mmCIF file of C-alpha atoms in Angstrom:
data_model
loop_
_atom_site.group_PDB
_atom_site.id
_atom_site.type_symbol
_atom_site.label_atom_id
_atom_site.label_comp_id
_atom_site.label_asym_id
_atom_site.label_seq_id
_atom_site.Cartn_x
_atom_site.Cartn_y
_atom_site.Cartn_z
ATOM 1 C CA MET A 1 15.558 125.181 163.173
ATOM 2 C CA LYS A 2 12.212 126.928 162.934
ATOM 3 C CA VAL A 3 11.584 125.257 159.586
ATOM 4 C CA LYS A 4 12.233 121.799 161.014
ATOM 5 C CA THR A 5 9.831 122.484 163.864
ATOM 6 C CA ILE A 6 7.090 123.529 161.476
ATOM 7 C CA LEU A 7 7.722 120.484 159.312
ATOM 8 C CA LYS A 8 7.432 118.126 162.337
ATOM 9 C CA PHE A 9 4.178 119.857 163.287
ATOM 10 C CA TRP A 10 2.604 119.220 159.874
ATOM 11 C CA ILE A 11 3.804 115.625 159.785
ATOM 12 C CA LEU A 12 2.234 115.040 163.215
ATOM 13 C CA ALA A 13 -1.001 116.721 162.069
ATOM 14 C CA LEU A 14 -1.191 114.516 158.984
ATOM 15 C CA PHE A 15 -0.637 111.425 161.105
ATOM 16 C CA VAL A 16 -3.503 112.389 163.427
ATOM 17 C CA LEU A 17 -5.851 113.085 160.526
ATOM 18 C CA LEU A 18 -4.975 109.765 158.933
ATOM 19 C CA SER A 19 -5.676 107.928 162.185
ATOM 20 C CA LEU A 20 -9.042 109.627 162.568
ATOM 21 C CA SER A 21 -10.012 108.679 158.974
ATOM 22 C CA ILE A 22 -9.212 104.996 159.566
ATOM 23 C CA SER A 23 -11.134 105.097 162.853
ATOM 24 C CA ASP A 24 -14.217 106.573 161.106
ATOM 25 C CA GLN A 25 -14.174 103.829 158.447
ATOM 26 C CA VAL A 26 -14.015 101.077 161.056
ATOM 27 C CA PHE A 27 -16.790 102.721 163.072
ATOM 28 C CA ALA A 28 -18.905 103.133 159.962
ATOM 29 C CA GLY A 29 -18.322 99.523 159.032
ATOM 30 C CA THR A 30 -19.339 98.409 162.506
ATOM 31 C CA ASN A 31 -22.551 100.432 162.312
ATOM 32 C CA GLN A 32 -23.335 98.939 158.888
ATOM 33 C CA ASP A 33 -22.983 95.415 160.292
ATOM 34 C CA GLU A 34 -25.230 96.291 163.204
ATOM 35 C CA ILE A 35 -27.833 97.817 160.882
ATOM 36 C CA SER A 36 -27.661 94.745 158.661
ATOM 37 C CA SER A 37 -28.027 92.505 161.672
ATOM 38 C CA SER A 38 -30.960 94.560 162.913
ATOM 39 C CA ALA A 39 -32.633 94.307 159.512
ATOM 40 C CA ASP A 40 -32.171 90.559 159.562
ATOM 41 C CA LYS A 41 -33.803 90.421 162.970
ATOM 42 C CA ASP A 42 -36.705 92.533 161.754
ATOM 43 C CA LEU A 43 -37.028 90.234 158.749
ATOM 44 C CA ALA A 44 -36.982 87.179 160.955
ATOM 45 C CA ILE A 45 -39.624 88.681 163.213
ATOM 46 C CA SER A 46 -41.749 89.540 160.186
ATOM 47 C CA SER A 47 -41.310 86.011 158.807
ATOM 48 C CA SER A 48 -42.241 84.518 162.143
ATOM 49 C CA ALA A 49 -45.362 86.657 162.261
ATOM 50 C CA ALA A 50 -46.297 85.529 158.748
ATOM 51 C CA ASP A 51 -45.893 81.914 159.793
ATOM 52 C CA ASN A 52 -48.502 82.506 162.499
ATOM 53 C CA HIS A 53 -51.035 83.785 159.950
ATOM 54 C CA ALA A 54 -53.563 81.286 158.578
ATOM 55 C CA ILE A 55 -52.857 81.037 154.863
ATOM 56 C CA GLY A 56 -54.639 78.958 152.244
ATOM 57 C CA ILE A 57 -53.472 77.988 148.757
ATOM 58 C CA VAL A 58 -56.087 77.142 146.109
ATOM 59 C CA ASN A 59 -55.697 73.507 145.032
ATOM 60 C CA THR A 60 -58.296 73.392 142.245
ATOM 61 C CA GLY A 61 -58.438 74.966 138.827
ATOM 62 C CA ALA A 62 -60.953 77.689 139.697
ATOM 63 C CA LEU A 63 -62.728 78.353 142.983
ATOM 64 C CA ASN A 64 -65.828 80.485 143.501
ATOM 65 C CA VAL A 65 -65.671 83.097 146.271
ATOM 66 C CA ARG A 66 -69.203 83.593 147.593
ATOM 67 C CA SER A 67 -70.953 86.180 149.700
ATOM 68 C CA GLY A 68 -71.887 83.583 152.318
ATOM 69 C CA PRO A 69 -70.943 80.096 153.528
ATOM 70 C CA GLY A 70 -72.829 77.963 151.003
ATOM 71 C CA VAL A 71 -73.632 77.441 147.324
ATOM 72 C CA GLU A 72 -76.929 79.266 147.840
ATOM 73 C CA PHE A 73 -74.990 82.539 148.096
ATOM 74 C CA GLY A 74 -73.895 84.571 145.097
ATOM 75 C CA VAL A 75 -70.433 84.383 143.522
ATOM 76 C CA ILE A 76 -68.490 87.624 144.035
ATOM 77 C CA THR A 77 -65.251 86.589 142.315
ATOM 78 C CA VAL A 78 -63.195 83.579 141.249
ATOM 79 C CA ILE A 79 -59.710 82.610 142.414
ATOM 80 C CA TYR A 80 -57.391 80.171 140.715
ATOM 81 C CA LYS A 81 -55.020 77.319 141.462
ATOM 82 C CA GLY A 82 -51.916 78.359 143.376
ATOM 83 C CA GLN A 83 -53.383 81.686 144.574
ATOM 84 C CA ALA A 84 -52.787 82.483 148.267
ATOM 85 C CA VAL A 85 -55.456 83.904 150.559
ATOM 86 C CA ASN A 86 -55.660 84.841 154.231
ATOM 87 C CA LEU A 87 -57.942 82.638 156.332
ATOM 88 C CA LEU A 88 -60.045 84.730 158.703
ATOM 89 C CA GLY A 89 -62.357 82.135 160.203
ATOM 90 C CA LYS A 90 -64.741 79.278 159.576
ATOM 91 C CA PHE A 91 -68.482 78.747 159.561
ATOM 92 C CA HIS A 92 -69.761 76.750 162.522
ATOM 93 C CA ALA A 93 -71.924 74.240 160.650
ATOM 94 C CA ASN A 94 -69.880 73.183 157.632
ATOM 95 C CA ASN A 95 -66.505 73.322 155.931
ATOM 96 C CA TRP A 96 -66.719 76.870 154.572
ATOM 97 C CA VAL A 97 -64.036 79.422 155.498
ATOM 98 C CA ASN A 98 -63.972 83.200 155.382
ATOM 99 C CA ILE A 99 -61.022 84.561 153.387
ATOM 100 C CA ARG A 100 -59.407 87.874 152.456
ATOM 101 C CA LEU A 101 -57.761 88.373 149.068
ATOM 102 C CA SER A 102 -54.673 90.459 148.416
ATOM 103 C CA ASN A 103 -56.889 93.309 147.195
ATOM 104 C CA GLY A 104 -58.786 93.331 150.507
ATOM 105 C CA LEU A 105 -61.912 91.623 149.172
ATOM 106 C CA GLU A 106 -63.474 89.190 151.653
ATOM 107 C CA GLY A 107 -65.725 86.220 150.987
ATOM 108 C CA TRP A 108 -66.364 82.531 151.630
ATOM 109 C CA VAL A 109 -64.940 79.410 149.955
ATOM 110 C CA ASN A 110 -65.191 75.667 150.479
ATOM 111 C CA SER A 111 -62.157 74.592 152.508
ATOM 112 C CA ASN A 112 -61.939 71.294 150.606
ATOM 113 C CA TYR A 113 -60.332 73.250 147.780
ATOM 114 C CA LEU A 114 -57.609 74.904 149.874
ATOM 115 C CA ASN A 115 -54.305 73.671 151.282
ATOM 116 C CA SER A 116 -53.810 75.555 154.565
ATOM 117 C CA ASN A 117 -50.882 76.007 156.921
ATOM 118 C CA VAL A 118 -53.160 75.485 159.934
ATOM 119 C CA PRO A 119 -56.025 73.050 160.506
ATOM 120 C CA VAL A 120 -59.345 74.596 159.556
ATOM 121 C CA SER A 121 -60.749 73.310 162.843
ATOM 122 C CA GLN A 122 -58.440 75.760 164.663
ATOM 123 C CA LEU A 123 -59.834 78.829 162.904
ATOM 124 C CA PRO A 124 -62.192 81.044 164.883
ATOM 125 C CA VAL A 125 -65.926 80.618 164.255
ATOM 126 C CA ILE A 126 -67.366 83.732 162.644
ATOM 127 C CA GLY A 127 -70.558 84.745 160.909
ATOM 128 C CA ALA A 128 -74.219 84.336 161.760
ATOM 129 C CA PRO A 129 -75.139 80.921 163.199
ATOM 130 C CA ASP A 130 -77.827 80.360 160.554
ATOM 131 C CA PRO A 131 -77.056 82.391 157.434
ATOM 132 C CA GLN A 132 -80.016 82.867 155.153
ATOM 133 C CA PRO A 133 -79.981 83.531 151.425
ATOM 134 C CA PRO A 134 -81.382 86.815 150.205
ATOM 135 C CA ALA A 135 -85.116 87.227 150.809
ATOM 136 C CA ASN A 136 -87.731 86.780 148.060
ATOM 137 C CA VAL A 137 -85.540 84.407 146.045
ATOM 138 C CA THR A 138 -87.340 82.075 143.641
ATOM 139 C CA PRO A 139 -85.733 78.637 144.085
ATOM 140 C CA SER A 140 -83.795 77.772 140.956
ATOM 141 C CA ALA A 141 -80.752 75.855 139.839
ATOM 142 C CA VAL A 142 -78.156 75.712 137.078
ATOM 143 C CA VAL A 143 -77.025 72.429 135.510
ATOM 144 C CA THR A 144 -73.322 71.875 136.238
ATOM 145 C CA THR A 145 -72.667 68.762 134.146
ATOM 146 C CA GLY A 146 -72.562 68.246 130.399
ATOM 147 C CA ALA A 147 -75.909 66.442 130.130
ATOM 148 C CA LEU A 148 -78.342 65.610 132.924
ATOM 149 C CA ASN A 149 -81.274 63.199 132.724
ATOM 150 C CA VAL A 150 -84.631 64.461 133.926
ATOM 151 C CA ARG A 151 -86.485 61.389 135.189
ATOM 152 C CA SER A 152 -90.067 60.560 136.075
ATOM 153 C CA GLY A 153 -89.072 59.898 139.691
ATOM 154 C CA PRO A 154 -86.222 60.344 142.168
ATOM 155 C CA GLY A 155 -83.854 57.594 141.117
ATOM 156 C CA PRO A 156 -82.072 55.997 138.162
ATOM 157 C CA ASN A 157 -84.756 53.290 138.060
ATOM 158 C CA PHE A 158 -87.286 55.820 136.707
ATOM 159 C CA SER A 159 -87.712 56.518 133.014
ATOM 160 C CA ILE A 160 -85.969 59.481 131.337
ATOM 161 C CA LEU A 161 -88.349 62.274 130.340
ATOM 162 C CA THR A 162 -85.810 64.631 128.764
ATOM 163 C CA VAL A 163 -82.176 65.744 128.991
ATOM 164 C CA VAL A 164 -80.933 69.184 130.090
ATOM 165 C CA ARG A 165 -77.513 70.599 129.277
ATOM 166 C CA GLN A 166 -74.809 72.393 131.232
ATOM 167 C CA GLY A 167 -75.765 75.967 132.085
ATOM 168 C CA GLU A 168 -79.519 75.472 131.655
ATOM 169 C CA GLN A 169 -81.782 77.029 134.292
ATOM 170 C CA LEU A 170 -84.259 74.889 136.224
ATOM 171 C CA ALA A 171 -87.082 75.885 138.560
ATOM 172 C CA LEU A 172 -86.975 73.972 141.865
ATOM 173 C CA LEU A 173 -90.283 72.428 142.979
ATOM 174 C CA GLY A 174 -89.261 70.114 145.807
ATOM 175 C CA ARG A 175 -87.008 67.273 146.917
ATOM 176 C CA ASN A 176 -87.073 63.717 148.199
ATOM 177 C CA SER A 177 -86.699 63.028 151.918
ATOM 178 C CA THR A 178 -82.906 62.730 151.769
ATOM 179 C CA GLY A 179 -82.329 65.726 149.481
ATOM 180 C CA SER A 180 -80.405 63.572 147.020
ATOM 181 C CA TRP A 181 -82.960 64.153 144.223
ATOM 182 C CA VAL A 182 -84.752 67.382 143.353
ATOM 183 C CA LYS A 183 -88.003 67.879 141.477
ATOM 184 C CA VAL A 184 -87.590 70.531 138.787
ATOM 185 C CA ARG A 185 -89.368 72.251 135.920
ATOM 186 C CA THR A 186 -87.383 72.785 132.736
ATOM 187 C CA ALA A 187 -87.572 75.797 130.431
ATOM 188 C CA SER A 188 -89.851 73.695 128.174
ATOM 189 C CA ASN A 189 -92.212 73.069 131.148
ATOM 190 C CA VAL A 190 -91.269 69.415 131.601
ATOM 191 C CA GLU A 191 -91.526 68.454 135.274
ATOM 192 C CA GLY A 192 -89.305 65.683 136.565
ATOM 193 C CA TRP A 193 -86.495 64.743 138.917
ATOM 194 C CA VAL A 194 -82.733 65.302 138.706
ATOM 195 C CA ASN A 195 -79.795 64.190 140.815
ATOM 196 C CA ALA A 196 -78.970 67.038 143.218
ATOM 197 C CA SER A 197 -75.226 66.404 142.812
ATOM 198 C CA TYR A 198 -75.265 67.836 139.286
ATOM 199 C CA ILE A 199 -76.978 71.178 139.861
ATOM 200 C CA GLN A 200 -76.054 74.417 141.617
ATOM 201 C CA THR A 201 -78.986 75.840 143.567
ATOM 202 C CA ASN A 202 -79.594 79.384 144.788
ATOM 203 C CA VAL A 203 -81.243 78.118 147.998
ATOM 204 C CA PRO A 204 -80.347 75.212 150.275
ATOM 205 C CA VAL A 205 -81.840 71.964 148.990
ATOM 206 C CA SER A 206 -82.917 71.239 152.564
ATOM 207 C CA SER A 207 -85.188 74.313 152.443
ATOM 208 C CA LEU A 208 -87.270 72.809 149.609
ATOM 209 C CA PRO A 209 -90.499 70.972 150.491
ATOM 210 C CA VAL A 210 -90.467 67.173 150.488
ATOM 211 C CA VAL A 211 -92.518 65.961 147.513
ATOM 212 C CA ASP A 212 -94.099 62.523 147.314
ATOM 213 C CA SER A 213 -92.376 60.464 144.639
ATOM 214 C CA PRO A 214 -94.302 58.184 142.283
ATOM 215 C CA THR A 215 -93.969 54.410 142.385
ATOM 216 C CA PRO A 216 -92.242 53.321 139.187
ATOM 217 C CA THR A 217 -94.082 51.064 136.770
ATOM 218 C CA PRO A 218 -92.079 47.824 136.621
ATOM 219 C CA ALA A 219 -90.081 47.809 133.410
ATOM 220 C CA ALA A 220 -86.939 46.297 131.951
ATOM 221 C CA VAL A 221 -84.368 47.641 129.491
ATOM 222 C CA VAL A 222 -82.479 45.187 127.307
ATOM 223 C CA THR A 223 -78.754 45.413 128.110
ATOM 224 C CA ALA A 224 -77.601 42.469 125.978
ATOM 225 C CA SER A 225 -77.102 42.869 122.243
ATOM 226 C CA SER A 226 -80.472 41.119 121.855
ATOM 227 C CA ALA A 227 -82.862 39.090 124.025
ATOM 228 C CA ASN A 228 -85.116 36.227 122.980
ATOM 229 C CA VAL A 229 -88.684 36.336 124.261
ATOM 230 C CA ARG A 230 -89.905 32.785 124.869
ATOM 231 C CA THR A 231 -93.232 31.179 125.657
ATOM 232 C CA GLY A 232 -91.918 29.953 129.009
ATOM 233 C CA PRO A 233 -89.150 30.539 131.573
ATOM 234 C CA GLY A 234 -86.454 28.420 129.977
ATOM 235 C CA GLY A 235 -84.265 28.095 126.924
ATOM 236 C CA GLN A 236 -86.256 25.084 125.778
ATOM 237 C CA TYR A 237 -89.374 27.145 125.094
ATOM 238 C CA GLU A 238 -90.348 28.574 121.755
ATOM 239 C CA VAL A 239 -88.995 31.998 120.756
ATOM 240 C CA ILE A 240 -91.870 34.357 119.949
ATOM 241 C CA ALA A 241 -89.957 37.624 119.572
ATOM 242 C CA VAL A 242 -86.495 39.171 119.773
ATOM 243 C CA LEU A 243 -85.837 42.403 121.677
ATOM 244 C CA SER A 244 -83.044 44.779 120.674
ATOM 245 C CA GLN A 245 -80.482 46.409 122.976
ATOM 246 C CA GLY A 246 -81.959 49.475 124.670
ATOM 247 C CA GLN A 247 -85.575 48.393 124.117
ATOM 248 C CA THR A 248 -87.864 48.814 127.129
ATOM 249 C CA VAL A 249 -90.758 46.482 127.972
ATOM 250 C CA PRO A 250 -93.190 46.312 130.925
ATOM 251 C CA ILE A 251 -92.566 43.417 133.311
ATOM 252 C CA GLN A 252 -95.235 41.320 135.043
ATOM 253 C CA GLY A 253 -93.293 38.983 137.290
ATOM 254 C CA ARG A 254 -90.573 36.388 137.594
ATOM 255 C CA ASN A 255 -90.005 32.690 138.048
ATOM 256 C CA ASN A 256 -89.219 31.348 141.500
ATOM 257 C CA ALA A 257 -85.454 31.413 140.926
ATOM 258 C CA SER A 258 -85.523 34.992 139.519
ATOM 259 C CA THR A 259 -83.614 33.780 136.468
ATOM 260 C CA TRP A 260 -86.461 34.614 134.057
ATOM 261 C CA ILE A 261 -88.758 37.635 133.867
ATOM 262 C CA GLN A 262 -92.232 37.723 132.366
ATOM 263 C CA VAL A 263 -92.700 40.669 130.006
ATOM 264 C CA THR A 264 -95.481 42.104 127.884
ATOM 265 C CA LEU A 265 -94.773 42.905 124.248
ATOM 266 C CA GLY A 266 -96.198 45.801 122.290
ATOM 267 C CA ASN A 267 -98.859 43.582 120.730
ATOM 268 C CA GLY A 268 -100.036 42.448 124.185
ATOM 269 C CA GLN A 269 -98.413 39.042 123.949
ATOM 270 C CA VAL A 270 -96.798 37.764 127.148
ATOM 271 C CA GLY A 271 -93.407 36.058 127.133
ATOM 272 C CA TRP A 272 -90.257 35.426 129.130
ATOM 273 C CA VAL A 273 -86.695 36.808 128.913
ATOM 274 C CA ARG A 274 -83.561 35.931 130.850
ATOM 275 C CA SER A 275 -83.081 38.300 133.788
ATOM 276 C CA ASN A 276 -79.356 38.665 133.057
ATOM 277 C CA ALA A 277 -80.174 40.089 129.609
ATOM 278 C CA VAL A 278 -82.083 43.079 130.976
ATOM 279 C CA GLN A 279 -81.882 45.776 133.636
ATOM 280 C CA THR A 280 -85.026 46.297 135.685
ATOM 281 C CA ASN A 281 -86.117 49.493 137.427
ATOM 282 C CA LEU A 282 -87.085 47.475 140.509
ATOM 283 C CA PRO A 283 -85.198 44.653 142.239
ATOM 284 C CA VAL A 284 -86.084 41.400 140.486
ATOM 285 C CA SER A 285 -86.669 39.808 143.903
ATOM 286 C CA SER A 286 -89.463 42.326 144.574
ATOM 287 C CA LEU A 287 -91.465 41.170 141.536
ATOM 288 C CA PRO A 288 -94.310 38.686 142.071
ATOM 289 C CA VAL A 289 -93.628 35.040 141.290
ATOM 290 C CA VAL A 290 -95.692 33.883 138.311
ATOM 291 C CA ASP A 291 -97.120 30.386 138.621
ATOM 292 C CA PHE A 292 -96.213 29.252 135.140
ATOM 293 C CA GLN A 293 -98.017 26.255 133.691
ATOM 294 C CA PRO A 294 -96.407 24.790 130.571
ATOM 295 C CA PRO A 295 -98.711 24.738 127.534
ATOM 296 C CA THR A 296 -100.670 21.518 127.007
ATOM 297 C CA ASN A 297 -99.634 19.067 124.330
ATOM 298 C CA THR A 298 -95.993 20.060 124.517
ATOM 299 C CA ALA A 299 -92.888 17.949 124.250
ATOM 300 C CA ILE A 300 -89.225 18.460 125.129
ATOM 301 C CA VAL A 301 -86.463 17.028 122.965
ATOM 302 C CA ASN A 302 -84.360 14.645 125.110
ATOM 303 C CA THR A 303 -81.645 13.766 122.615
ATOM 304 C CA GLY A 304 -78.699 15.717 121.290
ATOM 305 C CA ALA A 305 -80.230 16.339 117.859
ATOM 306 C CA LEU A 306 -83.570 15.230 116.447
ATOM 307 C CA ASN A 307 -84.469 15.262 112.752
ATOM 308 C CA VAL A 308 -87.740 16.893 111.748
ATOM 309 C CA ARG A 309 -89.131 15.199 108.645
ATOM 310 C CA TYR A 310 -91.835 15.926 106.100
ATOM 311 C CA GLY A 311 -93.692 12.779 107.064
ATOM 312 C CA PRO A 312 -93.932 10.032 109.726
ATOM 313 C CA GLY A 313 -90.991 7.860 108.744
ATOM 314 C CA THR A 314 -87.312 7.779 107.918
ATOM 315 C CA ASN A 315 -88.223 7.562 104.252
ATOM 316 C CA PHE A 316 -89.345 11.204 104.395
ATOM 317 C CA GLY A 317 -86.852 14.006 103.942
ATOM 318 C CA VAL A 318 -85.327 16.055 106.811
ATOM 319 C CA PHE A 319 -85.935 19.811 106.662
ATOM 320 C CA THR A 320 -84.632 20.921 110.066
ATOM 321 C CA VAL A 321 -83.123 19.626 113.325
ATOM 322 C CA LEU A 322 -84.215 20.157 116.951
ATOM 323 C CA VAL A 323 -81.710 20.199 119.801
ATOM 324 C CA ARG A 324 -81.868 18.816 123.311
ATOM 325 C CA GLY A 325 -84.136 20.806 125.621
ATOM 326 C CA GLN A 326 -86.117 22.479 122.845
ATOM 327 C CA VAL A 327 -89.894 22.607 123.394
ATOM 328 C CA VAL A 328 -92.384 21.996 120.603
ATOM 329 C CA SER A 329 -96.158 21.761 120.424
ATOM 330 C CA MET A 330 -97.627 18.360 119.546
ATOM 331 C CA VAL A 331 -100.388 18.498 116.938
ATOM 332 C CA GLY A 332 -101.126 14.789 116.438
ATOM 333 C CA ARG A 333 -99.692 11.316 115.938
ATOM 334 C CA ALA A 334 -99.388 8.584 113.410
ATOM 335 C CA ALA A 335 -101.744 5.655 113.855
ATOM 336 C CA TYR A 336 -99.058 3.542 115.476
ATOM 337 C CA SER A 337 -97.879 6.415 117.827
ATOM 338 C CA THR A 338 -94.171 6.091 117.042
ATOM 339 C CA TRP A 339 -94.209 9.368 115.087
ATOM 340 C CA VAL A 340 -95.599 12.684 116.283
ATOM 341 C CA GLN A 341 -96.519 15.733 114.259
ATOM 342 C CA VAL A 342 -95.134 18.882 115.913
ATOM 343 C CA ARG A 343 -95.396 22.615 115.361
ATOM 344 C CA LEU A 344 -92.064 24.424 115.296
ATOM 345 C CA PRO A 345 -91.445 27.960 116.662
ATOM 346 C CA SER A 346 -91.546 29.177 113.063
ATOM 347 C CA GLY A 347 -95.066 27.788 112.711
ATOM 348 C CA SER A 348 -94.024 24.990 110.359
ATOM 349 C CA LEU A 349 -95.324 21.449 110.850
ATOM 350 C CA GLY A 350 -93.114 18.376 110.780
ATOM 351 C CA TRP A 351 -92.754 14.836 112.107
ATOM 352 C CA VAL A 352 -90.367 13.505 114.752
ATOM 353 C CA ASN A 353 -89.745 10.106 116.318
ATOM 354 C CA SER A 354 -91.702 9.987 119.603
ATOM 355 C CA ASN A 355 -88.972 7.898 121.270
ATOM 356 C CA TYR A 356 -86.883 11.057 121.623
ATOM 357 C CA LEU A 357 -89.522 13.234 123.271
ATOM 358 C CA LEU A 358 -90.597 13.941 126.846
ATOM 359 C CA THR A 359 -94.296 14.691 126.466
ATOM 360 C CA SER A 360 -96.746 16.562 128.706
ATOM 361 C CA ILE A 361 -99.535 14.056 127.932
ATOM 362 C CA PRO A 362 -99.552 10.443 126.756
ATOM 363 C CA ILE A 363 -98.972 10.298 123.011
ATOM 364 C CA ALA A 364 -101.965 7.973 122.650
ATOM 365 C CA GLU A 365 -104.229 10.889 123.682
ATOM 366 C CA LEU A 366 -103.206 12.877 120.625
ATOM 367 C CA PRO A 367 -105.449 12.801 117.584
ATOM 368 C CA ILE A 368 -104.340 10.671 114.672
ATOM 369 C CA VAL A 369 -103.094 12.806 111.781
ATOM 370 C CA TYR A 370 -102.605 11.482 108.281
ATOM 371 C CA PRO A 371 -99.779 12.889 106.207
#
């Protein structure tokens, strides 16, 4: 009997212990769920806080981080496409933003090269209202494009003095009134003008003095494969020279319709070229109109094709042909005035039937020439 009682006692004790073990496991499991849930809440809170932070992602290949809000400030590091930065604020006068990198470094970048999770306009304004570059800085610039023309004046209509290459240093001497062109001195002491878009300056361009720009000498560059220079403003006039593509000549004026431009050749001879065959450094309409008077004793061919013969008659041989609209100089006439001796653009003399000419003077006023 005593043995049975002891046995029942141990069975009951084991049952109680087993129940307590199961209860502890359930309790522990409940706590684990609560801890997990709490962690999720903390994570959600942290995520929500991150969403409220102004973040920017670099959207260009490489972006300079500068010590101040402008290209006149020094580069302190470079960040690359896809890199995330914290946005701390913006500069009041332009689109530069203050950032902090993951390593704690702070600086300024152009906001055009960031994708941000908040509008830049909503960032707080920070920094001095008028930041100044370091004192005692000699104005200079670095060429940022492969090759940059240095011109005689502030505009593409001025002649090219030299070419500078990417990375070359330039001394800054001044600017035009709009700041779009900057006067510089190259390392070889050539002074000229460059487009401000293709240089990186160490001072604001607006801080440079405004320099008077020269008035360009009217000139034209041949843009066609070649351009005939004629004695008058029209295709019917004699060709006195041929200009090659890229050749530059001074220009004197234009005809009333601006379709022809008067130019001066290297030998001092004056002639005319079509305006659509050249590019001028001034608007053609701004050139003076030249009162052109056709040469005396000239004639214009008024038939489709006109034979030029060795003598005054159809019994003489033909050595060339003139076309309608072509202009020739009249040298003389046959005694009976039906044949006229003319000088061709090549300088050769020949005879043509006067019935197919429009002449500047009566043929009877020409001297009689004997073959």
